[in-house]
Each structure stands twice: as structure tokens, then as C-alpha cells.
mmCIF file of C-alpha atoms and ligand atoms in Angstrom:
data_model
loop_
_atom_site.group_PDB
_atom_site.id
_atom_site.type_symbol
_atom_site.label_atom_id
_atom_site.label_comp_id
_atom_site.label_asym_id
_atom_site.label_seq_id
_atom_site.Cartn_x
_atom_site.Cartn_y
_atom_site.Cartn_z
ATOM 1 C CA UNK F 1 0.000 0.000 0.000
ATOM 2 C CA UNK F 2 1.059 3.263 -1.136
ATOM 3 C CA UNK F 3 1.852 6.136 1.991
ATOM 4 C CA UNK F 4 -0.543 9.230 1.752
ATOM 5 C CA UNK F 5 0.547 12.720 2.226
ATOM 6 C CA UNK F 6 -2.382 15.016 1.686
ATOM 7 C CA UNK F 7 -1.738 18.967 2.320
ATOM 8 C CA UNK F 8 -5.502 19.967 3.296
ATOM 9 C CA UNK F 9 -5.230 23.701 2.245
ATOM 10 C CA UNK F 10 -8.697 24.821 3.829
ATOM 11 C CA UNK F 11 -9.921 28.211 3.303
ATOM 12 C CA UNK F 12 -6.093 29.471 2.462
ATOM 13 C CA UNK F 13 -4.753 30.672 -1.239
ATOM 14 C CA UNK F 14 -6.321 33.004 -3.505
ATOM 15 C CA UNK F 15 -5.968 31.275 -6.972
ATOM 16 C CA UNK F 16 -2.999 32.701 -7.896
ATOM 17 C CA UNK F 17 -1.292 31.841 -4.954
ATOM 18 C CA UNK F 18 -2.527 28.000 -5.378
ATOM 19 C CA UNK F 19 -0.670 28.277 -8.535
ATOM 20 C CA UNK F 20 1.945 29.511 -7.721
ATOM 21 C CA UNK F 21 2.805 27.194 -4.938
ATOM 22 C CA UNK F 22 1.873 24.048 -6.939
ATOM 23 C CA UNK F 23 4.296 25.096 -9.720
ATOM 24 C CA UNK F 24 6.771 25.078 -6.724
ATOM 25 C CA UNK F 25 6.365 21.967 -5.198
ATOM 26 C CA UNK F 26 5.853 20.367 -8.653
ATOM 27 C CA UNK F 27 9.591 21.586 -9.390
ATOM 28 C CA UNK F 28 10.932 20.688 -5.891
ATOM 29 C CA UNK F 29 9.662 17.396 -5.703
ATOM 30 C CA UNK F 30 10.592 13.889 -7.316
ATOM 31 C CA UNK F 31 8.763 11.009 -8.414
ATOM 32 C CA UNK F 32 8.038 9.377 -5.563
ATOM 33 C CA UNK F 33 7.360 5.824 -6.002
ATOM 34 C CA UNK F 34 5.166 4.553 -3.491
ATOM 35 C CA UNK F 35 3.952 8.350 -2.023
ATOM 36 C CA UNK F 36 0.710 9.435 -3.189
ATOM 37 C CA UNK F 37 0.962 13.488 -2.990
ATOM 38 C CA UNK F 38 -2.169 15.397 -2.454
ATOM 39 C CA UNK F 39 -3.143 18.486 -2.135
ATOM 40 C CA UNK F 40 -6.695 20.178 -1.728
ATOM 41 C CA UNK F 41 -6.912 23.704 -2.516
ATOM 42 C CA UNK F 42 -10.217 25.456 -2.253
ATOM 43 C CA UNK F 43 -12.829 24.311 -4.700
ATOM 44 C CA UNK F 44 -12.363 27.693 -6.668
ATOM 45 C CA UNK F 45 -8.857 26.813 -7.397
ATOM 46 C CA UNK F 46 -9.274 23.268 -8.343
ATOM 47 C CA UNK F 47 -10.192 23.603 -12.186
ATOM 48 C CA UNK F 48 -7.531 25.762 -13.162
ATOM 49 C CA UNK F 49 -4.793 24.036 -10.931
ATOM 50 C CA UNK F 50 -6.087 20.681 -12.138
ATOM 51 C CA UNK F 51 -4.949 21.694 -15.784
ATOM 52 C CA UNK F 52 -1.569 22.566 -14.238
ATOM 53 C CA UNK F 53 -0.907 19.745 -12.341
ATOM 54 C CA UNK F 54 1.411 17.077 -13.286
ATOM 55 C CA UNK F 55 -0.636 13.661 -12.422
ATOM 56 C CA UNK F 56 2.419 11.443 -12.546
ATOM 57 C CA UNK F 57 3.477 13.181 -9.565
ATOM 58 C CA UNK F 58 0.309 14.033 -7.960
ATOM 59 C CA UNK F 59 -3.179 14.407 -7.162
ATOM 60 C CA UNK F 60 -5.905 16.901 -6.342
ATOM 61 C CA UNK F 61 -8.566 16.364 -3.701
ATOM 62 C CA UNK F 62 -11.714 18.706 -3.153
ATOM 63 C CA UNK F 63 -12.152 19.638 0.663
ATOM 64 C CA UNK F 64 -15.985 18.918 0.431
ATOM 65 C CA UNK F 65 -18.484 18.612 -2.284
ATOM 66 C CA UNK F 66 -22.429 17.931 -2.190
ATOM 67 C CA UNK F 67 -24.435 14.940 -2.468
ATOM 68 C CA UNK F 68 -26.651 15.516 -5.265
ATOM 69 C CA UNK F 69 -25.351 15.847 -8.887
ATOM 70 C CA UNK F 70 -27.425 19.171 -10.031
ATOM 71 C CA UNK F 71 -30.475 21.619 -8.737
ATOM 72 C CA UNK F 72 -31.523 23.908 -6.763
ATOM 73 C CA UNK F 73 -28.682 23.770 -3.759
ATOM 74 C CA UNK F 74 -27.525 27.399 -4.174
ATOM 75 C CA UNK F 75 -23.564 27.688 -3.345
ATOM 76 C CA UNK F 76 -23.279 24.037 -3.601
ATOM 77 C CA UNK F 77 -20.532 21.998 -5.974
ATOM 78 C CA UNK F 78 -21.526 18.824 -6.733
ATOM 79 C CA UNK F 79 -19.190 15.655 -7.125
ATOM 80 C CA UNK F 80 -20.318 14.921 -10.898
ATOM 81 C CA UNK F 81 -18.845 18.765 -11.330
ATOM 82 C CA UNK F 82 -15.371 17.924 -9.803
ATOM 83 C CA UNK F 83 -15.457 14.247 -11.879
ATOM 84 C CA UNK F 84 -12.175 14.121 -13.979
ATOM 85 C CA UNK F 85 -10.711 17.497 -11.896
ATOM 86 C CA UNK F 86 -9.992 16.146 -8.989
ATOM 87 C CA UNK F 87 -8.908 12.129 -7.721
ATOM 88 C CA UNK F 88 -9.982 12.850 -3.853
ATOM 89 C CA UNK F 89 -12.456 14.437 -1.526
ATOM 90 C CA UNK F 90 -12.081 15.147 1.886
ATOM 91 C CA UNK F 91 -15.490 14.156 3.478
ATOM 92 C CA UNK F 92 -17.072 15.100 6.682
ATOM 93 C CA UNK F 93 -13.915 16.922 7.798
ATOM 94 C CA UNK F 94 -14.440 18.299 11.692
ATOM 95 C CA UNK F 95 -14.815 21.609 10.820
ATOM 96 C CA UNK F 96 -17.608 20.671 8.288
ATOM 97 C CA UNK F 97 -19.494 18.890 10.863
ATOM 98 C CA UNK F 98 -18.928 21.417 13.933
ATOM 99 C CA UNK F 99 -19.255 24.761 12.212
ATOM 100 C CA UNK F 100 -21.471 23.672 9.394
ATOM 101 C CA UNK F 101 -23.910 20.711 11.145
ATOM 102 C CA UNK F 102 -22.817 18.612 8.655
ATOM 103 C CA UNK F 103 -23.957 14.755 10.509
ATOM 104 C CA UNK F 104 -23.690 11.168 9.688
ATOM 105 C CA UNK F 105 -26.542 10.560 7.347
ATOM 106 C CA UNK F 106 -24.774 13.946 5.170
ATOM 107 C CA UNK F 107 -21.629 12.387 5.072
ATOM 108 C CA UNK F 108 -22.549 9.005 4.285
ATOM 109 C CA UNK F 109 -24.172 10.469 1.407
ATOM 110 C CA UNK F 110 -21.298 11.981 -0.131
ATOM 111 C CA UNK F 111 -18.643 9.123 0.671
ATOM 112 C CA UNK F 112 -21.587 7.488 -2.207
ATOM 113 C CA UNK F 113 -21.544 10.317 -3.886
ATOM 114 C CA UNK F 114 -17.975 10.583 -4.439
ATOM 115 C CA UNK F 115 -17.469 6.828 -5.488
ATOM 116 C CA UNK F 116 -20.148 7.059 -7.970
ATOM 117 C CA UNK F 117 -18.241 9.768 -9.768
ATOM 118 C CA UNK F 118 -15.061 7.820 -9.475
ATOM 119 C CA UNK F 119 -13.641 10.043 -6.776
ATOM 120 C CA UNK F 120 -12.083 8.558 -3.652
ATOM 121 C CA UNK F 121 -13.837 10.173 -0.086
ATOM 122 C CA UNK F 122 -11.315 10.764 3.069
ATOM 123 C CA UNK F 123 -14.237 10.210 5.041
ATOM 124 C CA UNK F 124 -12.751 12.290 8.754
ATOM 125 C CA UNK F 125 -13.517 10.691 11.606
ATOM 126 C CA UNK F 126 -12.718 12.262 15.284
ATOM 127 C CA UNK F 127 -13.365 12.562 18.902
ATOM 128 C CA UNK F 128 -13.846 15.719 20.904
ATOM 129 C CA UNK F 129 -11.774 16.631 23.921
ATOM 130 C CA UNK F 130 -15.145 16.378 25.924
ATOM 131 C CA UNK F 131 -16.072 13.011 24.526
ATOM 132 C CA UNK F 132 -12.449 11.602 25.032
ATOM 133 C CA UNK F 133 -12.546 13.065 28.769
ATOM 134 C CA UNK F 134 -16.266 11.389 28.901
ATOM 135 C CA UNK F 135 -14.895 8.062 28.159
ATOM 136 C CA UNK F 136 -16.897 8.290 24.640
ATOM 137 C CA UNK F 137 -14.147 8.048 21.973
ATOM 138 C CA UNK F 138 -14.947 4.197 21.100
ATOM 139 C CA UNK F 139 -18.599 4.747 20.464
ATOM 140 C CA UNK F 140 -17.799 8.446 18.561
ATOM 141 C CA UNK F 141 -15.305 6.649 16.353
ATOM 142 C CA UNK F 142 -17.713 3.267 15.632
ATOM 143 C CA UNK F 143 -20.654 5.417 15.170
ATOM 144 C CA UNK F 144 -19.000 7.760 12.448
ATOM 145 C CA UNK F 145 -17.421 5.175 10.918
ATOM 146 C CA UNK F 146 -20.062 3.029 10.444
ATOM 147 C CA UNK F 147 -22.615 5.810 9.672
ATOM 148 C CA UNK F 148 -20.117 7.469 7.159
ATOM 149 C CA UNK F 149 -19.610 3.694 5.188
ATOM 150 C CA UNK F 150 -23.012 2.866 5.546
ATOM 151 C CA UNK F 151 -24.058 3.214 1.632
ATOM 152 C CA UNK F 152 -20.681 1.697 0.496
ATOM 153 C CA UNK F 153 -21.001 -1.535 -0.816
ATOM 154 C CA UNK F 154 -18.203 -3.831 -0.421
ATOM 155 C CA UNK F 155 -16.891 -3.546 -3.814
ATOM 156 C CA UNK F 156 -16.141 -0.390 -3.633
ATOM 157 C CA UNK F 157 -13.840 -0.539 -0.514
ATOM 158 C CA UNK F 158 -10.482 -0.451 -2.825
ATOM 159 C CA UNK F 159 -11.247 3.408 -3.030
ATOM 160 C CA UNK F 160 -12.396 4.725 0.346
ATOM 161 C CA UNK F 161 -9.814 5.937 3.083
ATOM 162 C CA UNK F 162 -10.213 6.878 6.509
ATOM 163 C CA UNK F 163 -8.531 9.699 8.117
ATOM 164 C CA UNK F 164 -8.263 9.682 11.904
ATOM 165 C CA UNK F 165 -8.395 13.310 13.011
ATOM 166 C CA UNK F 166 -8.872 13.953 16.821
ATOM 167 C CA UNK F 167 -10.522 17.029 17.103
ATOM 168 C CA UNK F 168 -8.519 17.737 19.996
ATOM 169 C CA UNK F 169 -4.973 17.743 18.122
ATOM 170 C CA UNK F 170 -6.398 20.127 15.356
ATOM 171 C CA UNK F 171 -4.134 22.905 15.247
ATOM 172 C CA UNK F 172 -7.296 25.126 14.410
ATOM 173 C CA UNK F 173 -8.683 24.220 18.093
ATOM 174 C CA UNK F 174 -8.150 25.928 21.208
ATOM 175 C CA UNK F 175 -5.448 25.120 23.030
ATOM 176 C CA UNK F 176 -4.571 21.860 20.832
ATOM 177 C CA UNK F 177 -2.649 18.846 22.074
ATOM 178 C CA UNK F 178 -0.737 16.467 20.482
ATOM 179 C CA UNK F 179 -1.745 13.060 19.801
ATOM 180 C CA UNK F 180 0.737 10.863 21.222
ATOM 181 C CA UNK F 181 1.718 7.378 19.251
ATOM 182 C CA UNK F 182 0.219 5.137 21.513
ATOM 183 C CA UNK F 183 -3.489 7.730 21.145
ATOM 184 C CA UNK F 184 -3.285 6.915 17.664
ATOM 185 C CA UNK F 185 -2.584 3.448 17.697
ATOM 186 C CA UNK F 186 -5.186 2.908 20.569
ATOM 187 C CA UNK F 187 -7.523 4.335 18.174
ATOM 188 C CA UNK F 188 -6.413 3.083 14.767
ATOM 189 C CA UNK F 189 -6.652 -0.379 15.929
ATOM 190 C CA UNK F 190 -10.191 0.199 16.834
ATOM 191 C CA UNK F 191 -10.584 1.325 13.380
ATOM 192 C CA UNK F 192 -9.271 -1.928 12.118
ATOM 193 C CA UNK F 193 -11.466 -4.173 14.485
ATOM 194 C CA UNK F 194 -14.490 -2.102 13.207
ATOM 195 C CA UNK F 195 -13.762 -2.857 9.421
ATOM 196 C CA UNK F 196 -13.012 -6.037 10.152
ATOM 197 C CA UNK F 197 -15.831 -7.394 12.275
ATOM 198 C CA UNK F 198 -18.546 -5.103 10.026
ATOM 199 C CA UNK F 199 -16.804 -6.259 6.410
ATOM 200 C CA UNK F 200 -14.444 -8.743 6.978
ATOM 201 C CA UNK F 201 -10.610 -9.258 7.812
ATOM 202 C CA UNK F 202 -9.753 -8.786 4.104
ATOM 203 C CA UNK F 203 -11.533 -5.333 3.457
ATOM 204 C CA UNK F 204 -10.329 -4.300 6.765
ATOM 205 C CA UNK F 205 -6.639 -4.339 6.261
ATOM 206 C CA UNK F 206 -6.799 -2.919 2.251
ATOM 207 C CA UNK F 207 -8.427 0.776 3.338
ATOM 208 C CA UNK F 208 -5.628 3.069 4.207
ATOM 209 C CA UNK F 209 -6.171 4.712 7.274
ATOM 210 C CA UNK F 210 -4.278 8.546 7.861
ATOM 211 C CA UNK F 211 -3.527 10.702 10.635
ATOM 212 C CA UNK F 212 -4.106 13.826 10.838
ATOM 213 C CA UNK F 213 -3.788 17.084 13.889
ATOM 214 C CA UNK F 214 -1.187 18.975 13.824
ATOM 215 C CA UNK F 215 1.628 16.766 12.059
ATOM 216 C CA UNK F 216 4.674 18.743 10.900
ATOM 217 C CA UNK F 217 8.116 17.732 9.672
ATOM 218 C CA UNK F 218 9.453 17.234 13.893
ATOM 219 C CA UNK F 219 6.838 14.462 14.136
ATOM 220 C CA UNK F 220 5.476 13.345 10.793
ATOM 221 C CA UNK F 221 8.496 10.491 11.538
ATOM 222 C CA UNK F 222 6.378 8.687 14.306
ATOM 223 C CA UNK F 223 2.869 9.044 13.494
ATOM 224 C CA UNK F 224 4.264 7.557 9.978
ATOM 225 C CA UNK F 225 5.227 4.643 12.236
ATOM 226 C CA UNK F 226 2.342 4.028 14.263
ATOM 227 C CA UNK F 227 1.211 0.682 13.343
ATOM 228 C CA UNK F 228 -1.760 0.616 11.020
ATOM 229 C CA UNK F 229 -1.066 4.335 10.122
ATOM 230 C CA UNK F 230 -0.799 4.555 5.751
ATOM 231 C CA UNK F 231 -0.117 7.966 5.763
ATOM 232 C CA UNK F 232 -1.282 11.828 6.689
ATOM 233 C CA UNK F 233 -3.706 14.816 6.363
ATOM 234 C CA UNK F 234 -1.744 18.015 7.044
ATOM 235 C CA UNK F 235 -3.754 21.216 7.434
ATOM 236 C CA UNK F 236 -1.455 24.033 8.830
ATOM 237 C CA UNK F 237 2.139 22.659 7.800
ATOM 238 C CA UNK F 238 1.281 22.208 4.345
ATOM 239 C CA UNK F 239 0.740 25.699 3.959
ATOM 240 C CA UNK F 240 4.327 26.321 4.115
ATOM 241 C CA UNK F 241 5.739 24.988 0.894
ATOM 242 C CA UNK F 242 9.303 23.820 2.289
ATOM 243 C CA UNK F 243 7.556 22.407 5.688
ATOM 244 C CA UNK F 244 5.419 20.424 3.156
ATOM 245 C CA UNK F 245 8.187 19.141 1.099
ATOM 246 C CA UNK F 246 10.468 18.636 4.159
ATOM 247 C CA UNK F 247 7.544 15.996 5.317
ATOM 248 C CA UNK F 248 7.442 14.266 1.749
ATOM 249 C CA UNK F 249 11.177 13.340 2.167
ATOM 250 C CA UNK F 250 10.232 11.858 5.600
ATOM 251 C CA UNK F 251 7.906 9.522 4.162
ATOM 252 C CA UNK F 252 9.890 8.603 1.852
ATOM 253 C CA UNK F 253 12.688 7.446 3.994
ATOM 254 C CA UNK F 254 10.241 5.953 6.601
ATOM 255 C CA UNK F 255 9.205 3.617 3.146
ATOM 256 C CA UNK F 256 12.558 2.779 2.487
HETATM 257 P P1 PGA W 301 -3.733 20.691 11.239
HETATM 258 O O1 PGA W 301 -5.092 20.337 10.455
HETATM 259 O O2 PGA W 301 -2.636 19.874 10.593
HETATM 260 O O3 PGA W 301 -3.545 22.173 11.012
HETATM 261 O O4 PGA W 301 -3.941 20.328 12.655
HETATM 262 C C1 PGA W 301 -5.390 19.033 10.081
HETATM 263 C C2 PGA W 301 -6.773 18.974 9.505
HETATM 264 O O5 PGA W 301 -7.651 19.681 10.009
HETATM 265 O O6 PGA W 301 -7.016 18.232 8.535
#
């Protein structure tokens, strides 16, 4: 299985700026052979960026998109609009469901959506600091997993991945922490045991599973090494262009 680096870009980069630093990092950056690089700009940006990127090397991912293809959904994107522009989606992302309401039922929707139009969902999963100090992370973790999967049909598990992003270690959130190893493996393994006793042993260990809250180049090294971790989702560090870059080279030596 390949390692995943994805830069989640949020709401950063005017267009031109996207460019520019994609032209960058597209110069600075070799071939890696088993590192799939990803980046998601802002939706606005994805188009033209998508006609600049060099696909050998990379990827695009859209940060969100809705469920249904066309209508009246005013402000809305649609996944049969980003088909052939973009080869991932972030889906249900924290700050999508905590500032925007987005729930379960929503997400699941779009993890379909996305497959149908031949785009692979990051479905985001995550506990709260509350729920984690409540005892509630198992049952937060099941319950979004399960609800986000739950219109996946087994077939389609070769191109869904699952990004474990405590809410907590989010270096958006107030007074963030960071996740320790042993946190992420605690929680990674549940992920496993999930997929496994819902779909089977086989479908369980093929879906890469990322980390992601607040990795940077000091400790992208051992979350990379956490057993059952396949690779990251980088908000803040992959902002800065060298930081980012700096991080690819550390997967890459972790795979060698
Ligand atoms: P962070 O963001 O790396 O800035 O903590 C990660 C994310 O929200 O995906």
C-alpha cells in the first residue's frame, strides 16, 4: 500500500497563490514511487490548478463537495462537477461537521456520492476533547465510521480511506494537544477491528487509514510509524511549501 501525504489547504490561497505554490512543489519534488501526494486547494482553485498539475506526480482532492449531482442547492458543488478534476475528496472533515452541522446521514451520502463519480472520499472521523474526557471516543469513532460507510457496498472498498483526526490535536482548536503514538494506535486499531468485524478481515486491512492534527516535519516520523497508520492529512504545515516538502522526504525514507 502506497503512503498518503495530503496537504488539506482549507480556506487558504487566492488562486494565484494556489498556482503559484503548486508550480513550486511540482519543481521541488521527485517522483516518488510509493507516495501518493495530495493536495486540496479550495474548490475555486481546483479547475484551473487541475490543468496545471502534473498527475504522474500528484493528485488533487476537493475539501468537500455535495451529495446531489445538479439543482436547486444554491452555493453548492456537486461531485459529478469535480469528476475528472480532482482524484480525492475530503469528506465530513471536523470543521464541516462542527461549524457547518454537517452529521452522519450527510456524510454518508457523499462518501456514495464521491465513489459514484469515481472520486475517492477521506471520510474524517474524530473525537472531541469532551467526549475523550467522557470516556466516549470508542462509540464516537464506531458510530462515524459506520454511519459514514453505511451506503458503500463492499466492492467499492479499494477506493475509500479513513482519516483519523482527533478534534482535539487540530491545530485550528483551542489550546490543541498532540496526539501521542500510543493515542493513535489505541484508536487506529479500533478502526481496524471495526472494518473487520462489520466487512471482513480482508476489506479491513486494504483501506488506508491517515492521521491527521497537527503533524509537521518534527513528528510526521512517528505518526508515519504508528502501526496501522498509511499515511497523513496536514492542514497548517502544508501551507508552508518547504515544511510540506520537508515531510514528503520523511515519508519517503520511513518507506525505504
Ligand atoms: P492541522 O489540520 O494539521 O492544522 O492540525 C489538520 C486537519 O484539520 O485536517
Amino acid at each position: 500500500m502506497k503512503t498518503y501525504i495530503v496537504g488539506n489547504w482549507k480556506l487558504n490561497f487566492t488562486v494565484g497563490e494556489a498556482s503559484i505554490y503548486l508550480h513550486k512543489l511540482l519543481k521541488k519534488m521527485p517522483n516518488y514511487r510509493d507516495v501518493e501526494v495530495v493536495v486540496a486547494p479550495s474548490t475555486i482553485a481546483l479547475q484551473p490548478l487541475s490543468l496545471q498539475v502534473d498527475r504522474h506526480k500528484m493528485k488533487l482532492s476537493a475539501q468537500d463537495a455535495f451529495y446531489r449531482d445538479y439543482g436547486a442547492f444554491t452555493g453548492e458543488t456537486s461531485f459529478s462537477q469535480l469528476r475528472g478534476i480532482v482524484d480525492f475528496c475530503i469528506v465530513g472533515h471536523s470543521e464541516r461537521r462542527y461549524i457547518f452541522g454537517e452529521n452522519d446521514k450527510m456524510v454518508a451520502k457523499k462518501v456514495a456520492a464521491a465513489i459514484r463519480h469515481k472520486i475517492t472520499p477521506i471520510l474524517c472521523i474524530g473525537e472531541t476533547e469532551s467526549e475523550r474526557a467522557f470516556g466516549e471516543t470508542a462509540d464516537v469513532i464506531r458510530d462515524q465510521l459506520i454511519g459514514g460507510l453505511s451506503e458503500v457496498a463492499d466492492d467499492d472498498f479499494d477506493n475509500v480511506i479513513i482519516a483519523y483526526e482527533p478534534v482535539w490535536a487540530i491545530s485550528s482548536t483551542k489550546a490543541a494537544k498532540l496526539a501521542t503514538p500510543d493515542e493513535i494506535a489505541e484508536v487506529v486499531e479500533l478502526i481496524r477491528q471495526t472494518l473487520a468485524d462489520t466487512y471482513g478481515a480482508e476489506l479491513a486491512e486494504k483501506v488506508p487509514v491517515l492521521f491527521g492534527g497537527s503533524v509537521n516535519k518534527a513528528n510526521a516520523g512517528a505518526y508515519l510509524t504508528v502501526p496501522g497508520v498509511n499515511g497523513l492529512l496536514i492542514g497548517g504545515a502544508s501551507l508552508i511549501l518547504d515544511e510540506f516538502v520537508d515531510i514528503l522526504e520523511v515519508a519517503k525514507r520511513v518507506r525505504q
